[in-house]
């Protein structure tokens, strides 16, 4: 399937990369999850701390998205995680940031719904990824640069 056949693809493209900052202490998605049973099958849900970080990060991202639509085409991401202590691995932080960037999802009856409360429609749009960890005890945060494929960071 080519990119133009993706259901969320549009020909519109943002003209340049956009930088977002999440001024929250970074949180990894890989921590103690909760095991629940749904229809007799076990499922692992993220911890309540991880869910709360994702909500706070999404609010921070949306406050900076003002006037920009949800991005629906393939993107390149640069994620810079500034931790206050050397805890957690890079892929856990990346997973948490990707969850915060994408629109929320839900199911009503048999209909799957995708919200408009993200920076990108779906993390499947990410076709290029750069991620780095830094130590910054004074100002822990996450910086994210989202660029349409074919554009470089401004």
Coordinates of N, CA and C in Angstrom, one line a residue:
X1 N 0.9 -1.2 0.0 CA 0.0 0.0 0.0 C 0.9 1.2 0.0
X2 N 0.6 2.1 -0.9 CA 1.4 3.4 -1.0 C 0.9 4.4 0.0
X3 N 1.7 5.4 0.3 CA 1.3 6.4 1.3 C 0.0 7.1 0.9
X4 N -0.2 7.4 -0.4 CA -1.4 8.1 -0.9 C -2.6 7.2 -0.7
X5 N -2.5 5.9 -0.4 CA -3.6 5.1 -0.2 C -4.0 5.0 1.3
X6 N -3.2 5.6 2.2 CA -3.5 5.5 3.6 C -4.8 6.3 3.8
X7 N -5.7 5.8 4.7 CA -7.0 6.5 4.8 C -6.9 7.9 5.4
X8 N -5.9 8.2 6.1 CA -5.7 9.6 6.7 C -4.9 10.5 5.9
X9 N -4.4 10.0 4.7 CA -3.4 10.8 3.9 C -4.1 12.0 3.2
X10 N -3.5 13.1 3.3 CA -4.0 14.3 2.5 C -2.8 14.9 1.8
X11 N -3.0 15.6 0.7 CA -2.0 16.1 -0.1 C -1.4 17.4 0.6
X12 N -2.1 18.0 1.5 CA -1.6 19.2 2.2 C -0.3 18.8 3.0
X13 N 0.7 19.7 3.0 CA 1.9 19.4 3.8 C 2.3 20.7 4.5
X14 N 2.6 20.6 5.8 CA 3.1 21.8 6.5 C 4.4 22.2 5.8
X15 N 4.7 23.4 5.8 CA 5.9 23.9 5.1 C 7.2 23.7 5.8
X16 N 7.2 23.5 7.1 CA 8.5 23.4 7.8 C 8.3 22.6 9.1
X17 N 9.4 22.3 9.7 CA 9.4 21.6 11.0 C 8.9 22.4 12.1
X18 N 8.3 21.8 13.1 CA 7.7 22.5 14.2 C 8.3 21.9 15.5
X19 N 8.8 22.7 16.4 CA 9.4 22.3 17.7 C 8.4 22.5 18.8
X20 N 8.2 21.4 19.6 CA 7.3 21.4 20.8 C 8.2 21.1 22.0
X21 N 7.8 21.7 23.1 CA 8.5 21.4 24.4 C 7.5 20.9 25.4
X22 N 7.7 19.8 26.1 CA 6.9 19.3 27.1 C 7.7 19.6 28.4
X23 N 7.2 20.6 29.2 CA 7.9 21.0 30.4 C 7.4 20.1 31.6
X24 N 7.5 18.9 31.4 CA 7.1 17.9 32.5 C 8.3 17.0 32.7
X25 N 8.5 16.5 33.9 CA 9.6 15.5 34.1 C 9.3 14.3 33.2
X26 N 10.2 13.9 32.3 CA 10.0 12.8 31.4 C 9.6 11.5 32.2
X27 N 8.7 10.8 31.6 CA 8.3 9.5 32.2 C 8.3 8.4 31.2
X28 N 8.9 7.3 31.5 CA 8.9 6.2 30.6 C 7.6 5.4 30.6
X29 N 7.3 4.8 29.5 CA 6.1 4.0 29.4 C 6.3 2.6 30.1
X30 N 7.6 2.2 30.1 CA 7.9 0.9 30.6 C 8.1 0.9 32.1
X31 N 7.0 0.9 32.8 CA 7.1 0.7 34.3 C 6.0 -0.2 34.7
X32 N 5.8 -0.4 35.9 CA 4.9 -1.4 36.4 C 3.5 -1.1 35.9
X33 N 3.1 -2.0 35.0 CA 1.7 -1.9 34.4 C 0.7 -2.6 35.3
X34 N -0.5 -2.5 34.9 CA -1.6 -3.1 35.7 C -2.2 -4.2 34.8
X35 N -2.4 -5.4 35.4 CA -2.9 -6.5 34.7 C -4.4 -6.6 35.1
X36 N -5.2 -6.6 34.0 CA -6.7 -6.7 34.2 C -7.2 -7.8 33.3
X37 N -8.4 -8.2 33.6 CA -9.0 -9.2 32.8 C -10.2 -8.6 32.0
X38 N -10.2 -8.8 30.7 CA -11.3 -8.4 29.8 C -11.8 -9.6 29.0
X39 N -13.1 -9.9 29.3 CA -13.7 -11.0 28.7 C -12.9 -12.3 28.9
X40 N -12.4 -12.4 30.1 CA -11.7 -13.6 30.5 C -10.2 -13.7 30.0
X41 N -9.8 -12.6 29.3 CA -8.4 -12.6 28.8 C -7.6 -11.5 29.6
X42 N -6.3 -11.9 30.0 CA -5.5 -10.9 30.7 C -5.0 -9.8 29.7
X43 N -5.0 -8.6 30.2 CA -4.4 -7.4 29.4 C -3.5 -6.7 30.4
X44 N -2.5 -6.1 29.8 CA -1.6 -5.2 30.6 C -1.9 -3.8 30.2
X45 N -2.3 -3.0 31.2 CA -2.5 -1.6 31.0 C -1.4 -0.8 31.5
X46 N -1.1 0.4 31.0 CA 0.0 1.2 31.5 C -0.3 1.6 33.0
X47 N 0.7 1.9 33.7 CA 0.5 2.4 35.1 C -0.3 3.7 35.1
X48 N -0.9 4.0 36.2 CA -1.6 5.3 36.4 C -0.7 6.5 36.2
X49 N 0.6 6.3 36.7 CA 1.6 7.4 36.5 C 1.9 7.7 35.1
X50 N 2.0 6.6 34.3 CA 2.3 6.7 32.9 C 1.1 7.4 32.1
X51 N -0.1 7.0 32.5 CA -1.3 7.6 31.9 C -1.4 9.0 32.2
X52 N -1.1 9.4 33.5 CA -1.2 10.8 33.9 C -0.1 11.7 33.1
X53 N 1.1 11.1 33.0 CA 2.1 11.8 32.2 C 1.7 12.1 30.8
X54 N 1.1 11.0 30.2 CA 0.6 11.2 28.8 C -0.4 12.3 28.7
X55 N -1.3 12.3 29.6 CA -2.4 13.4 29.6 C -1.7 14.8 29.7
X56 N -0.8 14.9 30.7 CA -0.2 16.2 30.9 C 0.7 16.6 29.7
X57 N 1.4 15.6 29.1 CA 2.2 15.9 27.9 C 1.3 16.3 26.7
X58 N 0.2 15.6 26.5 CA -0.8 16.0 25.5 C -1.3 17.4 25.6
X59 N -1.7 17.8 26.9 CA -2.1 19.1 27.1 C -1.1 20.1 26.8
X60 N 0.2 19.9 27.1 CA 1.3 20.8 26.8 C 1.5 20.9 25.3
X61 N 1.4 19.8 24.6 CA 1.6 19.8 23.2 C 0.5 20.6 22.5
X62 N -0.8 20.3 22.9 CA -1.9 21.0 22.3 C -1.9 22.5 22.5
X63 N -1.4 22.9 23.7 CA -1.3 24.4 23.9 C -0.4 25.1 23.0
X64 N 0.6 24.3 22.4 CA 1.5 24.8 21.5 C 1.1 24.6 20.0
X65 N 0.1 23.8 19.8 CA -0.4 23.5 18.4 C -1.3 24.6 17.9
X66 N -1.7 25.6 18.6 CA -2.7 26.5 18.3 C -2.6 27.0 16.8
X67 N -3.7 26.9 16.1 CA -3.8 27.3 14.7 C -3.2 26.3 13.7
X68 N -2.7 25.2 14.1 CA -2.2 24.1 13.2 C -3.1 22.9 13.2
X69 N -3.4 22.4 12.1 CA -4.3 21.1 12.1 C -3.4 19.9 12.5
X70 N -4.1 18.9 12.8 CA -3.5 17.6 13.0 C -2.7 17.2 11.8
X71 N -1.5 16.7 11.9 CA -0.7 16.3 10.7 C -1.1 14.9 10.3
X72 N -1.4 14.8 9.1 CA -1.9 13.5 8.6 C -1.0 12.8 7.6
X73 N 0.1 13.3 7.2 CA 1.0 12.7 6.3 C 2.3 12.2 7.0
X74 N 3.1 11.4 6.3 CA 4.3 10.9 7.0 C 5.2 12.0 7.5
X75 N 5.8 11.7 8.7 CA 6.7 12.7 9.3 C 8.0 12.1 9.8
X76 N 8.9 13.0 10.1 CA 10.2 12.6 10.7 C 10.1 13.2 12.1
X77 N 10.5 12.5 13.1 CA 10.5 13.0 14.5 C 11.9 13.0 15.0
X78 N 12.2 14.1 15.8 CA 13.4 14.2 16.6 C 13.0 14.3 18.0
X79 N 13.3 13.4 18.9 CA 12.9 13.5 20.3 C 14.1 13.6 21.2
X80 N 14.2 14.7 22.0 CA 15.3 14.9 22.9 C 14.7 14.9 24.3
X81 N 15.2 13.9 25.1 CA 14.7 13.7 26.5 C 15.8 14.2 27.4
X82 N 15.4 15.2 28.3 CA 16.3 15.7 29.3 C 15.8 15.2 30.6
X83 N 16.5 14.2 31.2 CA 16.1 13.6 32.5 C 16.8 14.3 33.6
X84 N 16.2 14.2 34.8 CA 16.8 14.8 36.0 C 17.7 13.8 36.7
X85 N 17.5 12.5 36.3 CA 18.4 11.4 36.9 C 18.5 10.3 35.8
X86 N 19.5 9.6 35.9 CA 19.8 8.5 34.9 C 18.9 7.3 35.2
X87 N 17.7 7.4 34.9 CA 16.7 6.3 35.1 C 15.9 6.1 33.8
X88 N 15.6 4.8 33.5 CA 14.8 4.6 32.3 C 15.6 4.4 31.0
X89 N 15.1 3.7 30.1 CA 15.8 3.5 28.8 C 15.1 4.3 27.7
X90 N 15.9 4.6 26.7 CA 15.4 5.5 25.6 C 14.1 5.0 25.0
X91 N 14.0 3.7 24.7 CA 12.8 3.3 24.0 C 11.5 3.4 24.8
X92 N 11.7 3.3 26.1 CA 10.5 3.6 27.0 C 10.1 5.0 26.9
X93 N 11.0 6.0 26.9 CA 10.7 7.4 26.8 C 10.0 7.7 25.4
X94 N 10.6 7.1 24.4 CA 10.1 7.3 23.0 C 8.7 6.8 22.9
X95 N 8.4 5.6 23.5 CA 7.0 5.1 23.4 C 6.0 6.0 24.1
X96 N 6.4 6.6 25.3 CA 5.5 7.5 26.0 C 5.3 8.8 25.2
X97 N 6.3 9.3 24.6 CA 6.2 10.6 23.8 C 5.3 10.3 22.6
X98 N 5.5 9.2 21.9 CA 4.7 8.8 20.7 C 3.2 8.7 21.1
X99 N 2.9 8.2 22.3 CA 1.5 8.1 22.7 C 1.0 9.5 22.9
X100 N 1.8 10.4 23.5 CA 1.3 11.8 23.7 C 1.1 12.5 22.4
X101 N 1.9 12.2 21.4 CA 1.8 12.9 20.1 C 0.6 12.6 19.3
X102 N 0.1 11.3 19.4 CA -0.9 10.9 18.5 C -2.3 11.1 19.1
X103 N -3.3 11.2 18.2 CA -4.7 11.5 18.6 C -5.2 10.3 19.4
X104 N -6.1 10.6 20.3 CA -6.7 9.5 21.2 C -7.6 8.7 20.3
X105 N -7.9 7.5 20.8 CA -8.7 6.5 20.2 C -9.8 6.0 21.1
X106 N -10.9 5.6 20.5 CA -11.9 5.0 21.3 C -12.8 4.1 20.4
X107 N -13.7 3.4 21.1 CA -14.6 2.5 20.4 C -16.0 2.8 20.9
X108 N -17.0 3.0 20.1 CA -18.4 3.2 20.5 C -19.1 2.1 19.7
X109 N -19.6 1.1 20.4 CA -20.2 0.0 19.7 C -19.2 -0.7 18.9
X110 N -19.4 -0.8 17.6 CA -18.4 -1.4 16.7 C -17.6 -0.4 15.9
X111 N -17.8 0.9 16.2 CA -17.2 2.0 15.4 C -15.9 2.4 16.2
X112 N -14.8 2.4 15.4 CA -13.6 3.0 16.0 C -13.5 4.5 15.7
X113 N -13.2 5.2 16.8 CA -13.1 6.7 16.6 C -11.7 7.1 16.9
X114 N -11.3 8.1 16.1 CA -10.0 8.8 16.3 C -10.3 10.3 16.5
X115 N -9.7 10.8 17.6 CA -10.0 12.2 18.0 C -9.1 13.1 17.2
X116 N -9.2 14.4 17.6 CA -8.4 15.5 17.0 C -7.5 16.1 18.0
X117 N -7.2 15.4 19.1 CA -6.4 16.0 20.2 C -4.9 15.6 20.2
X118 N -4.4 15.5 19.0 CA -2.9 15.2 18.9 C -2.2 16.1 18.0
X119 N -0.9 15.9 17.9 CA -0.1 16.6 16.9 C -0.1 15.8 15.6
X120 N 0.0 14.5 15.7 CA -0.1 13.7 14.5 C -1.3 12.7 14.6
X121 N -1.8 12.3 13.5 CA -3.0 11.4 13.6 C -2.7 10.0 14.2
X122 N -1.6 9.4 13.8 CA -1.3 8.1 14.2 C 0.3 8.0 14.2
X123 N 0.8 7.3 15.2 CA 2.3 7.1 15.2 C 2.8 6.2 14.1
X124 N 1.9 5.6 13.3 CA 2.3 4.8 12.1 C 2.8 5.8 11.0
X125 N 2.5 7.1 11.2 CA 3.0 8.1 10.2 C 4.5 8.3 10.3
X126 N 5.1 8.0 11.4 CA 6.5 8.3 11.7 C 7.3 7.3 10.8
X127 N 8.1 7.9 9.9 CA 8.9 7.1 9.0 C 10.4 7.3 9.2
X128 N 10.7 8.3 10.0 CA 12.1 8.6 10.4 C 12.1 9.0 11.9
X129 N 13.0 8.5 12.6 CA 13.1 8.8 14.1 C 14.5 9.0 14.6
X130 N 14.7 10.1 15.3 CA 16.0 10.3 15.9 C 15.6 10.6 17.4
X131 N 16.3 9.9 18.3 CA 16.0 10.1 19.7 C 17.3 10.2 20.5
X132 N 17.4 11.1 21.5 CA 18.6 11.2 22.3 C 18.2 11.4 23.8
X133 N 19.1 10.9 24.7 CA 18.9 11.2 26.1 C 20.0 12.1 26.6
X134 N 19.5 13.0 27.5 CA 20.5 14.0 28.1 C 20.1 14.0 29.6
X135 N 21.1 14.5 30.4 CA 20.9 14.8 31.8 C 20.8 16.3 32.1
X136 N 19.7 16.7 32.6 CA 19.5 18.1 33.0 C 18.7 18.2 34.3
X137 N 19.5 18.2 35.4 CA 18.8 18.1 36.7 C 18.0 19.4 37.0
X138 N 18.4 20.5 36.4 CA 17.7 21.8 36.7 C 16.4 21.9 36.0
X139 N 16.3 21.3 34.8 CA 15.1 21.5 33.9 C 14.8 20.3 33.1
X140 N 14.2 19.3 33.8 CA 13.9 18.1 33.0 C 12.7 18.4 32.1
X141 N 12.8 17.8 30.8 CA 11.7 18.1 29.8 C 11.9 17.2 28.7
X142 N 11.0 17.3 27.7 CA 11.1 16.6 26.4 C 10.9 17.6 25.3
X143 N 11.8 17.6 24.3 CA 11.7 18.5 23.2 C 11.4 17.6 22.0
X144 N 10.5 18.0 21.1 CA 10.1 17.1 20.0 C 10.1 18.0 18.8
X145 N 10.7 17.6 17.7 CA 10.7 18.3 16.4 C 9.9 17.4 15.4
X146 N 8.8 17.9 14.9 CA 8.0 17.2 13.9 C 8.2 17.8 12.6
X147 N 8.6 17.1 11.6 CA 8.9 17.6 10.3 C 8.2 16.7 9.2
X148 N 7.5 17.3 8.2 CA 7.1 16.5 7.1 C 8.2 15.9 6.4
X149 N 8.1 14.7 5.9 CA 9.2 14.0 5.2 C 9.6 14.8 4.0
X150 N 10.9 15.0 3.9 CA 11.4 15.8 2.8 C 11.8 17.2 3.2
X151 N 11.5 17.6 4.5 CA 11.9 18.9 5.0 C 12.9 18.6 6.1
X152 N 13.7 19.6 6.3 CA 14.7 19.5 7.4 C 14.3 20.4 8.6
X153 N 14.9 20.2 9.7 CA 14.7 21.0 10.9 C 15.0 22.5 10.7
X154 N 14.2 23.4 11.1 CA 14.4 24.8 11.0 C 15.1 25.4 12.2

